[in-house]
């Protein structure tokens, strides 16, 4: 049966085999704290490709050391990190999936302890324990975390240059696309949102001013990546708080992003301040659809899309162009194959030859 979910999608020069992708998910697993991908990352990302995902977006990866969420995050500011990611890209490509990477600066939410094996999970790492001073648009802390230093002009230039450098390293490593992380209360979102951006210079105040840093980053990244390569931006379409970012403002921003050469918006929400979020199946899909309808820019929907028919319906009815499944792929790394089979799509090409016997009916195991 033909399905919309398992139709290829083309963004610029990249054709991806289907529209069921894996969103970025931090693994906090670089125990050496040097930002270099490990065997864990090879197995983790390789298994989603082996399991039929269309594209995989590698987790939030710091463009500078102080831009990592935790000391155990990936980084992409040196040659060793680039080489390790090249190996991940090779493994993913060998299994037929496309691979991108989320380039990130965690801003005022950087330098926090990972969820396991730490004394204060989610709290600021002590400077004496390998933590670092954080930066943000303003000297305003995220509740419960250390107060950041407001970035000055040279600091902002450094952030823009670091995103561009990491993006060119991503392509040198053989990745297919990059996603700029401007969601979840990290640095670029902190600039976008009036809840965290109290500046009175050209980076604060009006929506145009708050978007200035993100647009500078997008321009700098676009300038160093191949013309044929898609550029993705992840946004929190709403802060879910009065006085914060709204879907209407995000739609205006997405129009600008489209004009600046962004090809796909990964539509998430929240993360910049504690908020009541109406979580439930597909709860962020309407945000993606609203942005797609207002701007015409392709969107990826995400958030509790756990069921193949739900993902199919989202893509088939034009609510979004791509469906991202995060935790479902953690539970079932072969979710791509399993979704294709449940929908009656042609799953055979997704199943690696040595695994095909695992899917044959009514045959002896020998
Ligand atoms: C373990 C884990 C790590 C995550 N790390 C990131 C990340 O690195 N960058 C990001 O933008 N979102 C991150 N997220 C959010 C996911 O990309 C996704 O938006 C979220 O899990 C909702 O989708 P789901 O319901 O399909 O899991 C993470 C989520 C999980 C569960």
CSV table of C-alpha atoms and ligand atoms in Angstrom, one decimal:
chain,number,residue,atom,x,y,z
A,1,UNK,CA,0.0,0.0,0.0
A,2,UNK,CA,1.3,3.5,-0.7
A,3,UNK,CA,1.6,5.7,2.3
A,4,UNK,CA,2.5,9.3,2.7
A,5,UNK,CA,4.8,8.6,5.6
A,6,UNK,CA,7.0,6.3,3.6
A,7,UNK,CA,7.2,8.6,0.5
A,8,UNK,CA,10.6,10.2,0.1
A,9,UNK,CA,11.0,13.9,0.7
A,10,UNK,CA,13.4,16.2,-1.0
A,11,UNK,CA,14.8,19.4,0.6
A,12,UNK,CA,17.2,21.2,-1.7
A,13,UNK,CA,19.6,18.5,-3.0
A,14,UNK,CA,18.8,16.0,-0.3
A,15,UNK,CA,16.3,13.2,-0.8
A,16,UNK,CA,15.4,11.3,2.3
A,17,UNK,CA,13.8,7.8,2.0
A,18,UNK,CA,10.8,8.5,4.2
A,19,UNK,CA,9.2,11.1,6.5
A,20,UNK,CA,9.5,9.4,9.8
A,21,UNK,CA,12.6,10.9,11.4
A,22,UNK,CA,14.3,10.9,14.8
A,23,UNK,CA,14.6,14.3,16.6
A,24,UNK,CA,17.7,15.3,18.5
A,25,UNK,CA,18.0,13.6,21.9
A,26,UNK,CA,20.9,14.4,24.2
A,27,UNK,CA,22.7,11.2,25.4
A,28,UNK,CA,24.8,12.9,28.0
A,29,UNK,CA,27.2,10.1,27.4
A,30,UNK,CA,30.6,11.6,26.7
A,31,UNK,CA,32.1,10.4,29.9
A,32,UNK,CA,35.5,11.8,29.0
A,33,UNK,CA,33.9,15.3,28.9
A,34,UNK,CA,35.8,16.1,25.7
A,35,UNK,CA,32.8,16.4,23.4
A,36,UNK,CA,33.9,13.4,21.3
A,37,UNK,CA,31.3,10.9,20.1
A,38,UNK,CA,31.9,7.4,21.5
A,39,UNK,CA,30.9,3.8,20.7
A,40,UNK,CA,27.6,4.6,22.4
A,41,UNK,CA,26.8,7.2,19.7
A,42,UNK,CA,27.7,4.8,16.9
A,43,UNK,CA,25.4,2.1,18.3
A,44,UNK,CA,22.6,4.5,19.2
A,45,UNK,CA,22.4,6.4,15.9
A,46,UNK,CA,23.3,3.3,13.9
A,47,UNK,CA,20.4,1.4,15.4
A,48,UNK,CA,17.8,4.0,14.3
A,49,UNK,CA,19.2,3.9,10.7
A,50,UNK,CA,19.2,0.1,10.8
A,51,UNK,CA,15.6,0.3,12.2
A,52,UNK,CA,14.2,2.3,9.2
A,53,UNK,CA,14.2,5.9,10.2
A,54,UNK,CA,14.3,8.4,7.3
A,55,UNK,CA,16.7,10.8,8.8
A,56,UNK,CA,18.3,11.1,12.2
A,57,UNK,CA,19.1,14.4,13.8
A,58,UNK,CA,22.1,14.0,16.2
A,59,UNK,CA,21.6,15.4,19.6
A,60,UNK,CA,22.3,19.0,20.7
A,61,UNK,CA,26.0,19.5,20.1
A,62,UNK,CA,27.8,22.4,21.6
A,63,UNK,CA,29.4,24.8,19.2
A,64,UNK,CA,31.7,25.9,22.0
A,65,UNK,CA,32.7,24.2,25.3
A,66,UNK,CA,30.6,26.6,27.3
A,67,UNK,CA,27.6,26.0,25.0
A,68,UNK,CA,27.1,22.4,26.2
A,69,UNK,CA,24.1,21.6,28.4
A,70,UNK,CA,26.2,19.2,30.5
A,71,UNK,CA,29.9,18.4,30.5
A,72,UNK,CA,29.0,15.1,28.9
A,73,UNK,CA,27.4,16.6,25.8
A,74,UNK,CA,28.8,16.2,22.3
A,75,UNK,CA,30.8,19.2,20.9
A,76,UNK,CA,31.9,20.2,17.5
A,77,UNK,CA,34.8,22.7,17.7
A,78,UNK,CA,37.8,20.5,17.0
A,79,UNK,CA,39.2,18.0,14.6
A,80,UNK,CA,38.9,15.0,16.9
A,81,UNK,CA,35.2,15.7,17.4
A,82,UNK,CA,34.7,16.1,13.7
A,83,UNK,CA,36.5,12.7,13.0
A,84,UNK,CA,34.3,10.9,15.5
A,85,UNK,CA,31.1,12.3,13.9
A,86,UNK,CA,32.4,11.3,10.5
A,87,UNK,CA,32.3,7.7,11.7
A,88,UNK,CA,28.7,8.1,13.0
A,89,UNK,CA,27.7,9.5,9.6
A,90,UNK,CA,29.4,6.6,7.8
A,91,UNK,CA,27.5,4.0,9.9
A,92,UNK,CA,24.1,5.8,9.5
A,93,UNK,CA,24.6,6.2,5.7
A,94,UNK,CA,25.5,2.5,5.4
A,95,UNK,CA,22.0,1.7,6.6
A,96,UNK,CA,20.3,4.1,4.2
A,97,UNK,CA,19.2,6.9,6.5
A,98,UNK,CA,20.2,10.6,6.2
A,99,UNK,CA,21.9,12.3,9.1
A,100,UNK,CA,21.9,15.8,10.4
A,101,UNK,CA,23.1,17.4,13.6
A,102,UNK,CA,21.6,19.9,16.0
A,103,UNK,CA,24.1,22.7,16.6
A,104,UNK,CA,23.5,24.3,19.9
A,105,UNK,CA,24.5,26.8,22.5
A,106,UNK,CA,22.8,26.2,25.8
A,107,UNK,CA,23.2,29.8,27.1
A,108,UNK,CA,22.0,30.3,30.6
A,109,UNK,CA,20.8,26.7,30.8
A,110,UNK,CA,24.4,25.4,30.2
A,111,UNK,CA,26.6,23.6,32.7
A,112,UNK,CA,24.0,21.4,34.4
A,113,UNK,CA,24.4,18.0,35.9
A,114,UNK,CA,23.0,15.0,33.9
A,115,UNK,CA,20.1,13.0,35.2
A,116,UNK,CA,22.1,10.0,36.5
A,117,UNK,CA,25.1,9.5,38.7
A,118,UNK,CA,25.1,13.1,39.9
A,119,UNK,CA,24.3,14.7,43.3
A,120,UNK,CA,22.1,17.5,41.9
A,121,UNK,CA,20.5,16.3,38.6
A,122,UNK,CA,19.4,19.3,36.4
A,123,UNK,CA,21.2,21.8,38.7
A,124,UNK,CA,24.2,23.9,37.9
A,125,UNK,CA,27.5,22.0,38.0
A,126,UNK,CA,29.9,23.6,40.6
A,127,UNK,CA,32.8,25.5,39.1
A,128,UNK,CA,35.0,23.3,41.2
A,129,UNK,CA,33.5,20.1,39.6
A,130,UNK,CA,34.0,21.0,36.0
A,131,UNK,CA,31.2,23.5,35.6
A,132,UNK,CA,31.6,26.9,33.9
A,133,UNK,CA,30.1,30.4,34.0
A,134,UNK,CA,27.2,30.7,31.6
A,135,UNK,CA,26.1,33.5,29.2
A,136,UNK,CA,22.8,34.8,28.1
A,137,UNK,CA,21.1,37.8,26.6
A,138,UNK,CA,20.7,39.4,30.1
A,139,UNK,CA,22.0,38.7,33.6
A,140,UNK,CA,18.8,36.9,34.4
A,141,UNK,CA,18.9,33.3,35.7
A,142,UNK,CA,16.7,30.5,34.6
A,143,UNK,CA,14.8,29.6,37.8
A,144,UNK,CA,17.1,27.4,40.0
A,145,UNK,CA,20.2,27.8,37.8
A,146,UNK,CA,23.3,30.1,38.1
A,147,UNK,CA,23.0,33.7,36.8
A,148,UNK,CA,24.5,34.1,33.3
A,149,UNK,CA,26.7,37.0,32.1
A,150,UNK,CA,25.1,39.1,29.4
A,151,UNK,CA,26.8,38.7,26.1
A,152,UNK,CA,28.6,41.8,24.7
A,153,UNK,CA,29.3,42.6,21.1
A,154,UNK,CA,32.4,40.5,20.7
A,155,UNK,CA,30.7,37.7,22.6
A,156,UNK,CA,27.8,37.7,20.1
A,157,UNK,CA,30.3,37.8,17.2
A,158,UNK,CA,32.0,34.7,18.7
A,159,UNK,CA,28.7,32.8,19.0
A,160,UNK,CA,27.9,33.5,15.3
A,161,UNK,CA,31.4,32.4,14.2
A,162,UNK,CA,31.2,29.3,16.3
A,163,UNK,CA,27.9,28.2,14.7
A,164,UNK,CA,29.4,28.7,11.3
A,165,UNK,CA,32.6,26.8,12.1
A,166,UNK,CA,30.6,23.9,13.6
A,167,UNK,CA,28.4,23.8,10.5
A,168,UNK,CA,31.3,23.6,8.1
A,169,UNK,CA,32.8,20.9,10.3
A,170,UNK,CA,29.5,19.0,10.1
A,171,UNK,CA,29.7,18.9,6.3
A,172,UNK,CA,33.4,18.1,6.4
A,173,UNK,CA,32.3,15.1,8.5
A,174,UNK,CA,29.9,14.0,5.8
A,175,UNK,CA,26.6,14.9,7.4
A,176,UNK,CA,23.7,15.8,5.2
A,177,UNK,CA,22.2,18.8,7.0
A,178,UNK,CA,22.4,20.9,10.1
A,179,UNK,CA,19.7,22.0,12.5
A,180,UNK,CA,20.2,25.3,14.4
A,181,UNK,CA,18.8,24.9,17.9
A,182,UNK,CA,16.7,27.9,18.7
A,183,UNK,CA,14.2,26.2,21.1
A,184,UNK,CA,13.8,24.9,24.6
A,185,UNK,CA,15.2,27.9,26.4
A,186,UNK,CA,18.7,27.7,25.1
A,187,UNK,CA,20.7,30.7,23.9
A,188,UNK,CA,19.0,31.6,20.7
A,189,UNK,CA,15.6,31.0,22.2
A,190,UNK,CA,16.6,33.2,25.1
A,191,UNK,CA,17.3,36.0,22.7
A,192,UNK,CA,14.0,35.4,20.9
A,193,UNK,CA,11.8,35.5,24.0
A,194,UNK,CA,10.9,38.6,25.9
A,195,UNK,CA,10.8,36.5,29.1
A,196,UNK,CA,14.6,36.1,29.0
A,197,UNK,CA,15.8,39.0,26.8
A,198,UNK,CA,15.7,42.3,28.6
A,199,UNK,CA,18.3,44.0,26.4
A,200,UNK,CA,17.8,47.6,25.2
A,201,UNK,CA,20.3,47.4,22.4
A,202,UNK,CA,19.7,46.2,18.8
A,203,UNK,CA,19.3,42.6,20.1
A,204,UNK,CA,16.4,43.3,22.4
A,205,UNK,CA,12.9,44.9,22.4
A,206,UNK,CA,11.1,44.5,19.1
A,207,UNK,CA,10.6,41.0,17.4
A,208,UNK,CA,13.1,42.1,14.7
A,209,UNK,CA,15.7,42.9,17.3
A,210,UNK,CA,15.2,39.7,19.3
A,211,UNK,CA,15.4,37.7,16.1
A,212,UNK,CA,18.7,39.4,15.1
A,213,UNK,CA,21.1,36.9,16.6
A,214,UNK,CA,19.3,33.9,15.2
A,215,UNK,CA,19.2,35.5,11.7
A,216,UNK,CA,22.9,36.3,11.9
A,217,UNK,CA,23.6,32.7,12.8
A,218,UNK,CA,21.4,31.4,10.0
A,219,UNK,CA,23.2,33.7,7.5
A,220,UNK,CA,26.6,32.7,8.7
A,221,UNK,CA,25.7,29.0,8.6
A,222,UNK,CA,24.1,29.3,5.1
A,223,UNK,CA,27.2,31.0,3.8
A,224,UNK,CA,29.5,28.1,4.7
A,225,UNK,CA,27.3,25.0,3.9
A,226,UNK,CA,26.7,23.7,0.4
A,227,UNK,CA,24.0,25.4,-1.6
A,228,UNK,CA,22.4,21.9,-2.0
A,229,UNK,CA,22.3,21.2,1.7
A,230,UNK,CA,19.1,21.8,3.7
A,231,UNK,CA,19.2,24.0,6.7
A,232,UNK,CA,16.8,23.3,9.5
A,233,UNK,CA,15.9,25.5,12.5
A,234,UNK,CA,14.2,24.2,15.7
A,235,UNK,CA,11.9,26.7,17.4
A,236,UNK,CA,9.8,26.7,20.5
A,237,UNK,CA,6.7,28.1,18.7
A,238,UNK,CA,5.2,29.3,22.0
A,239,UNK,CA,6.5,29.8,25.5
A,240,UNK,CA,3.1,28.8,26.9
A,241,UNK,CA,3.2,31.9,29.1
A,242,UNK,CA,1.6,35.3,28.9
A,243,UNK,CA,4.2,37.8,27.8
A,244,UNK,CA,6.3,35.1,26.0
A,245,UNK,CA,6.6,34.0,22.4
A,246,UNK,CA,3.4,33.3,20.6
A,247,UNK,CA,2.6,31.3,17.5
A,248,UNK,CA,1.8,34.5,15.6
A,249,UNK,CA,5.2,36.0,16.5
A,250,UNK,CA,6.9,32.6,15.6
A,251,UNK,CA,5.1,32.7,12.2
A,252,UNK,CA,6.5,36.1,11.5
A,253,UNK,CA,10.0,34.8,12.4
A,254,UNK,CA,9.6,31.7,10.2
A,255,UNK,CA,8.8,34.0,7.2
A,256,UNK,CA,12.1,35.7,7.8
A,257,UNK,CA,13.9,32.4,8.3
A,258,UNK,CA,12.4,31.2,5.0
A,259,UNK,CA,13.7,34.3,3.3
A,260,UNK,CA,17.1,33.7,4.8
A,261,UNK,CA,17.4,30.2,3.3
A,262,UNK,CA,15.9,27.9,6.0
A,263,UNK,CA,14.3,24.8,4.4
A,264,UNK,CA,12.5,23.2,7.3
A,265,UNK,CA,11.3,24.3,10.8
A,266,UNK,CA,11.3,21.7,13.5
A,267,UNK,CA,8.4,22.9,15.6
A,268,UNK,CA,8.6,22.3,19.3
A,269,UNK,CA,7.6,24.5,22.3
A,270,UNK,CA,8.4,25.7,25.8
A,271,UNK,CA,11.5,25.3,27.8
A,272,UNK,CA,12.4,28.9,28.5
A,273,UNK,CA,10.5,29.2,31.8
A,274,UNK,CA,8.5,26.8,33.9
A,275,UNK,CA,5.0,26.6,32.3
A,276,UNK,CA,1.8,24.5,32.2
A,277,UNK,CA,2.0,22.6,29.0
A,278,UNK,CA,-1.1,20.7,27.8
A,279,UNK,CA,0.9,17.5,27.0
A,280,UNK,CA,-0.9,14.7,25.2
A,281,UNK,CA,-0.7,12.7,21.9
A,282,UNK,CA,0.4,15.0,19.1
A,283,UNK,CA,0.1,18.1,21.3
A,284,UNK,CA,2.5,20.2,19.3
A,285,UNK,CA,1.1,19.3,15.9
A,286,UNK,CA,-1.3,22.2,15.7
A,287,UNK,CA,1.7,24.6,16.3
A,288,UNK,CA,3.5,23.1,13.3
A,289,UNK,CA,0.4,23.2,11.2
A,290,UNK,CA,-0.3,26.9,12.1
A,291,UNK,CA,3.2,27.9,11.1
A,292,UNK,CA,3.1,25.9,7.9
A,293,UNK,CA,-0.2,27.5,6.9
A,294,UNK,CA,0.9,31.0,7.8
A,295,UNK,CA,4.3,30.8,6.0
A,296,UNK,CA,4.4,28.0,3.4
A,297,UNK,CA,7.7,26.9,4.9
A,298,UNK,CA,7.9,23.1,5.4
A,299,UNK,CA,7.6,21.9,9.0
A,300,UNK,CA,8.4,18.8,11.0
A,301,UNK,CA,5.9,18.0,13.8
A,302,UNK,CA,7.1,16.4,17.1
A,303,UNK,CA,5.8,15.5,20.5
A,304,UNK,CA,4.1,12.2,21.4
A,305,UNK,CA,3.7,11.0,17.9
A,306,UNK,CA,4.1,7.4,18.9
A,307,UNK,CA,1.7,5.6,16.6
A,308,UNK,CA,2.2,4.8,12.9
A,309,UNK,CA,-1.3,5.7,11.9
A,310,UNK,CA,-1.1,9.0,13.8
A,311,UNK,CA,2.2,9.8,12.0
A,312,UNK,CA,0.7,8.8,8.7
A,313,UNK,CA,-2.4,11.0,9.2
A,314,UNK,CA,-0.2,14.0,10.1
A,315,UNK,CA,1.8,13.7,6.9
A,316,UNK,CA,-1.0,12.5,4.6
A,317,UNK,CA,-3.4,15.3,5.5
A,318,UNK,CA,-0.7,18.0,5.2
A,319,UNK,CA,-0.6,18.9,8.9
A,320,UNK,CA,3.2,18.6,8.6
A,321,UNK,CA,5.8,17.5,6.1
A,322,UNK,CA,7.8,15.3,8.4
A,323,UNK,CA,6.8,13.4,11.6
A,324,UNK,CA,9.5,13.1,14.3
A,325,UNK,CA,9.3,10.3,16.9
A,326,UNK,CA,11.7,10.6,19.8
A,327,UNK,CA,11.0,8.5,22.8
A,328,UNK,CA,9.2,5.9,20.6
A,329,UNK,CA,12.5,5.3,18.8
A,330,UNK,CA,14.2,4.9,22.2
A,331,UNK,CA,11.7,2.3,23.1
A,332,UNK,CA,11.8,0.6,19.7
A,333,UNK,CA,14.8,1.5,17.6
A,334,UNK,CA,13.2,-0.4,14.7
A,335,UNK,CA,10.1,1.8,14.8
A,336,UNK,CA,10.7,2.7,11.2
A,337,UNK,CA,10.4,-0.9,10.0
A,338,UNK,CA,7.6,-1.6,12.4
A,339,UNK,CA,5.6,1.5,11.4
A,340,UNK,CA,6.0,0.6,7.7
A,341,UNK,CA,4.8,-3.0,8.3
A,342,UNK,CA,1.8,-1.8,10.3
A,343,UNK,CA,0.8,0.7,7.6
A,344,UNK,CA,1.2,-1.9,4.9
A,345,UNK,CA,4.0,0.1,3.2
A,346,UNK,CA,6.9,-1.8,1.5
A,347,UNK,CA,9.0,-2.5,4.6
A,348,UNK,CA,11.3,-4.9,2.8
A,349,UNK,CA,13.9,-2.4,1.7
A,350,UNK,CA,14.2,-1.1,5.2
A,351,UNK,CA,15.0,-4.5,6.7
A,352,UNK,CA,18.7,-5.3,6.7
A,353,UNK,CA,19.3,-8.6,4.8
A,354,UNK,CA,20.6,-10.5,7.9
A,355,UNK,CA,17.4,-9.6,9.8
A,356,UNK,CA,14.9,-10.6,7.1
A,357,UNK,CA,14.4,-14.0,8.6
A,358,UNK,CA,13.2,-12.3,11.8
A,359,UNK,CA,10.3,-11.0,9.8
A,360,UNK,CA,9.3,-14.1,7.8
A,361,UNK,CA,6.1,-15.8,8.9
A,362,UNK,CA,5.5,-19.5,9.5
A,363,UNK,CA,9.0,-20.8,8.8
A,364,UNK,CA,11.3,-22.8,11.0
A,365,UNK,CA,14.0,-20.9,12.8
A,366,UNK,CA,16.8,-22.9,11.2
B,1,LIG,C1,16.3,11.8,26.2
B,1,LIG,C2,15.9,13.0,25.5
B,1,LIG,C3,16.8,14.0,25.1
B,1,LIG,C4,16.5,15.1,24.4
B,1,LIG,N1,17.4,15.9,23.9
B,1,LIG,C5,17.1,16.9,23.1
B,1,LIG,C6,18.1,17.7,22.4
B,1,LIG,O1,19.2,17.3,22.4
B,1,LIG,N2,17.6,18.7,21.6
B,1,LIG,C7,16.3,19.0,21.4
B,1,LIG,O2,16.0,19.9,20.7
B,1,LIG,N3,15.4,18.3,22.0
B,1,LIG,C8,15.7,17.2,22.8
B,1,LIG,N4,14.7,16.4,23.4
B,1,LIG,C9,13.3,16.6,22.9
B,1,LIG,C10,13.0,15.7,21.8
B,1,LIG,O3,13.7,16.1,20.6
B,1,LIG,C11,11.5,15.7,21.4
B,1,LIG,O4,11.1,17.0,21.0
B,1,LIG,C12,10.6,15.3,22.6
B,1,LIG,O5,11.1,14.1,23.2
B,1,LIG,C13,9.2,15.1,22.2
B,1,LIG,O6,9.0,14.1,21.3
B,1,LIG,P1,8.6,12.6,21.6
B,1,LIG,O7,7.3,12.7,22.4
B,1,LIG,O8,8.5,11.9,20.3
B,1,LIG,O9,9.7,12.0,22.5
B,1,LIG,C14,15.1,15.3,24.1
B,1,LIG,C15,14.1,14.4,24.6
B,1,LIG,C16,14.5,13.2,25.2
B,1,LIG,C17,13.5,12.2,25.6
